[in-house]
C-alpha atoms as one frame of an Amber mdcrd trajectory, in Angstrom:
protein
 109.822  78.171  97.046 110.055  81.404  95.095 109.259  84.589  97.059 109.188
  88.274  96.173 108.488  91.010  98.737 108.055  94.767  98.583 108.455  97.514
 101.151 106.067 100.008  99.595 106.011 102.480  96.732 106.663 106.068  97.730
 109.642 108.331  98.246 113.286 107.347  98.223 114.153 106.275 101.786 116.882
 107.966 103.766 118.127 104.552 104.948 117.840 102.183 101.965 120.513  99.728
 103.101 119.004  98.663 106.441 115.550  98.594 104.884 116.862  96.368 102.118
 118.433  94.071 104.671 115.042  93.618 106.364 113.371  92.949 103.020 116.027
  90.350 102.223 115.430  88.759 105.625 111.695  88.675 104.958 112.109  87.027
 101.552 114.449  84.415 102.980 112.053  83.736 105.846 109.387  83.015 103.274
 111.510  80.516 101.364 112.002  78.478 104.537 108.294  77.653 104.708 106.492
  74.650 103.246 103.495  76.243 101.528 103.037  79.537  99.661 100.551  80.770
 102.256 103.016  79.970 105.026 105.670  81.782 102.999 103.808  85.069 102.496
 102.651  85.129 106.115 106.180  84.564 107.404 107.648  87.188 105.096 105.070
  89.832 105.920 105.337  89.227 109.669 109.029  90.166 109.507 108.074  93.485
 107.943 105.127  94.114 110.272 107.539  93.919 113.201 110.021  96.416 111.750
 109.409 100.101 112.465 110.832 101.109 109.072 107.663  99.966 107.351 104.059
 101.074 107.661 102.580  97.774 108.760 102.136  96.606 112.329 104.490  98.509
 114.653 105.130 102.038 113.416 101.942 102.266 111.427 100.282 105.493 110.328
  97.950 107.322 112.692  94.329 108.119 111.828  92.531 111.327 112.701  91.426
 110.117 116.140  94.989 109.229 117.186  94.662 105.475 116.655  96.899 103.186
 114.587  94.700 100.650 112.781  96.037  97.741 110.762  94.647  96.076 107.621
  95.739  93.000 105.641  94.628  90.468 103.076  95.767  87.054 101.851  94.749
  84.920  98.898  95.832  81.669  97.248  95.473  80.583  93.650  92.659  78.176
  94.537  90.587  81.295  95.385  90.809  80.984  99.165  90.965  84.497 100.624
  90.735  86.406 103.880  90.986  90.062 104.837  90.771  92.252 107.910  90.632
  95.992 108.449  90.508  98.668 111.112  92.199  96.694 113.893  93.499  98.653
 116.870  96.456  97.039 118.646  97.105  94.130 116.260 100.670  93.931 114.987
 100.353  90.874 112.769  97.313  91.703 110.666  98.429  89.200 108.053  97.938
  86.355 110.520  94.411  87.484 111.297  93.615  87.667 107.581  94.778  84.068
 107.319  92.473  83.099 110.189  89.556  84.649 108.331  90.483  82.670 105.219
  90.940  79.336 106.962  88.612  79.416 109.961  85.556  81.380 108.847  83.076
  81.173 105.956  83.788  84.845 105.202  86.382  86.815 103.268  86.400  90.086
 105.265  86.021  90.943 108.971  86.562  94.471 110.271  87.007  96.618 113.351
  86.630  95.439 116.924  85.175  92.136 115.760  88.331  91.413 113.784  90.351
  92.145 116.925  88.148  89.658 118.793  88.852  87.043 116.116  92.571  87.696
 116.483  92.442  87.231 120.242  90.342  84.073 120.003  92.798  82.446 117.586
  95.981  83.329 119.430  97.159  86.420 117.547  98.470  89.061 119.949  96.213
  92.037 120.592  96.589  95.184 122.730 100.018  95.770 121.180 101.362  99.337
 121.334 101.866 100.109 117.635 103.322 103.578 118.240 107.016 104.298 118.068
 108.776 107.305 119.566 108.859 108.935 116.119 105.204 108.346 115.298 104.120
 109.527 118.733 106.067 112.751 118.293 104.818 113.252 114.744 101.232 112.845
 115.874 101.634 115.214 118.818 103.132 117.843 116.513 100.235 117.568 114.042
  97.768 119.553 116.168  95.254 116.670 116.313  91.588 117.510 115.732  88.743
 117.330 118.203  85.038 116.853 117.713  82.969 115.149 115.061  83.937 113.432
 111.793  83.012 116.635 109.939  85.567 118.539 112.027  88.128 115.804 111.432
  87.533 116.117 107.702  88.222 119.833 107.858  91.476 119.134 109.679  92.685
 116.472 107.270  91.685 118.371 104.132  95.171 119.880 103.894  96.932 116.737
 105.130  95.558 113.525 103.635  96.782 112.642 100.152  98.661 115.877  99.609
  98.493 119.364 101.013  96.181 121.906  99.416  98.310 124.620 100.970 101.599
 123.135  99.743 101.741 122.696  95.968 104.956 120.710  96.256 103.311 117.952
  98.315 102.972 114.567  96.642  99.297 113.906  95.992 100.067 110.318  95.054
 102.181 109.456  98.049 102.407 105.994  99.505  99.812 104.571 101.886 102.032
 105.372 104.849 103.505 108.640 103.712 103.041 111.898 105.544 102.197 114.402
 102.850 102.272 117.807 104.535 105.982 118.371 104.141 107.172 115.402 106.193
 109.411 112.608 104.926 107.681 110.531 102.264 110.052 107.598 102.487 109.958
 106.114 105.947 106.558 104.424 106.120 105.485 101.957 103.488 102.861  99.273
 103.012 104.355  95.791 102.660 103.519  92.710 100.649 104.714  89.299  99.509
 103.964  86.798  96.763 105.099  83.154  96.759 105.028  80.102  94.482 106.034
  76.520  95.277 105.725  75.064  91.786 102.060  74.266  92.232 100.259  77.061
  94.071 100.536  80.845  94.360  99.791  83.024  97.369  99.745  86.777  97.915
  99.603  88.900 101.056  99.596  92.635 101.706  99.591  94.474 105.056  99.476
  98.114 106.087  98.974 100.586 108.883  96.978 102.726 106.471  97.725 106.305
 105.519  98.780 109.182 107.698  96.119 111.747 108.549  93.239 109.645 107.226
  89.758 109.945 108.658  89.269 107.575 111.579  87.959 104.303 110.209  89.295
 104.838 106.695  90.141 101.612 104.824  92.246 101.723 101.686  93.055  99.219
  98.974  95.174  96.816 100.997  92.466  94.463 102.343  90.289  94.640  99.225
  90.543  91.521  97.038  91.824  92.442  93.593  93.088  95.813  94.735  95.841
  95.329  97.308  96.324  91.622  96.610  95.193  88.888  94.246  96.050  85.301
  93.341  94.863  83.027  90.544  96.174  79.919  88.745  98.187  82.147  86.379
 100.008  83.977  89.184  99.678  86.484  91.999 100.327  90.135  92.816 100.616
  92.578  95.709 100.162  96.336  95.265 101.145  99.456  97.175 100.647 103.179
  96.728  97.740 105.629  96.579  95.100 103.378  98.071  91.905 105.031  96.910
  93.121 105.030  93.311  94.431 101.459  93.501  91.003 100.335  94.703  89.238
 102.162  91.877  91.229 100.341  89.188  91.758  97.003  91.061  95.485  97.108
  90.394  96.468  93.620  91.586  93.683  91.959  89.600  94.711  94.006  86.580
  98.297  92.721  86.829  97.196  89.082  87.133  94.816  89.490  84.205  97.820
  90.400  82.074  99.457  87.151  83.181  96.315  85.322  82.092  96.669  87.022
  78.704 100.159  85.554  78.312 102.433  88.356  79.494 105.532  87.656  81.557
 105.527  88.724  85.209 107.733  91.728  84.472 105.692  92.837  81.486 102.443
  92.372  83.412 103.738  94.550  86.253 104.915  97.278  83.882 101.701  97.270
  81.873  99.505  97.407  84.970 101.450 100.384  86.362 101.386 102.189  83.004
  97.609 101.740  82.861  97.254 102.827  86.473  99.200 106.012  85.863  97.196
 106.864  82.760  93.871 106.250  84.502  94.574 107.986  87.805  97.638 110.214
  87.600  98.674 108.737  90.964 101.659 106.704  92.076 101.758 103.011  92.910
 103.847  99.883  92.663 103.161  96.190  92.178 105.040  92.916  92.498 104.015
  89.942  90.369 104.924  86.265  90.282 104.139  83.601  87.698 105.458  80.098
  87.095 108.426  81.491  85.151 109.631  84.179  87.551 108.963  87.508  89.221
 108.392  91.083  88.123 107.952  94.497  89.688 107.177  98.020  88.568 106.386
 101.406  90.101 105.845 104.992  89.016 106.693 106.586  92.378 110.167 107.790
  93.288 111.081 104.424  94.729 110.012 100.917  95.711 112.360  98.428  97.308
 111.898  94.717  96.661 113.688  91.469  97.394 113.524  88.100  95.659 114.584
  84.769  97.138 114.390  81.226  95.800 115.010  77.880  97.434 114.473  74.350
  96.229 112.195  72.562  98.659
């Protein structure tokens, strides 16, 4: 089993060593599994449970004070499942797998996705806040009232501050962009290959100070994740822009055109930057090896391989 994982594209973290150790643990957890889908689920679950990453516990908070999780999975035989907008679900990746394997659909959202999780044994009603995220939210002067009033509040917060020209408009999905640290919350993903089949998975807690109910690229097939017979990819970064250019599908298309995994990742990110001016990262796996690229300040990855 060959596994590559990422911990999100964004700022340079203040604590790279412990974050890297968790990424290494996640990649190794994936290699212990028997199928690529098992591998990406196992790897991502490790990261969803770690507060250093913006997936599961420690996720970003939306404008109504709720942490909502999203995820998607796909295999190279075109089986796919995705979920979005789940309150209280730590392991969104597992619910995405349920959608892929147990339903005739590819996407279930909101309270109904939470119901699916509960019915298939995935824990719900989990407190996804940490002490840090609870304090950060309380200090943000949360909005009241209607969506229109929420939009006025987040205008200077989501995706970069209009009042702070130094804020990063292309910050990571989990980054706080009004002067707060851009490195400590990052979308996660994994790609695996067992010699026959590929699988990809991506999971997130969304983006800080987003409008309640916002869904980014992560659970959208071809944007946050994609798998095909030529290989698979998982993306991270400025979600709206990733969705507009279908970054993961773009990377896999380059594999289909004969590029190596590394060259496909680099080309996809170069194209993304030219088209959007935003920041993102992508990991890619083909039958020859892995690749990764990013145009943000940083993106940590880990690769592990084990003969089954």
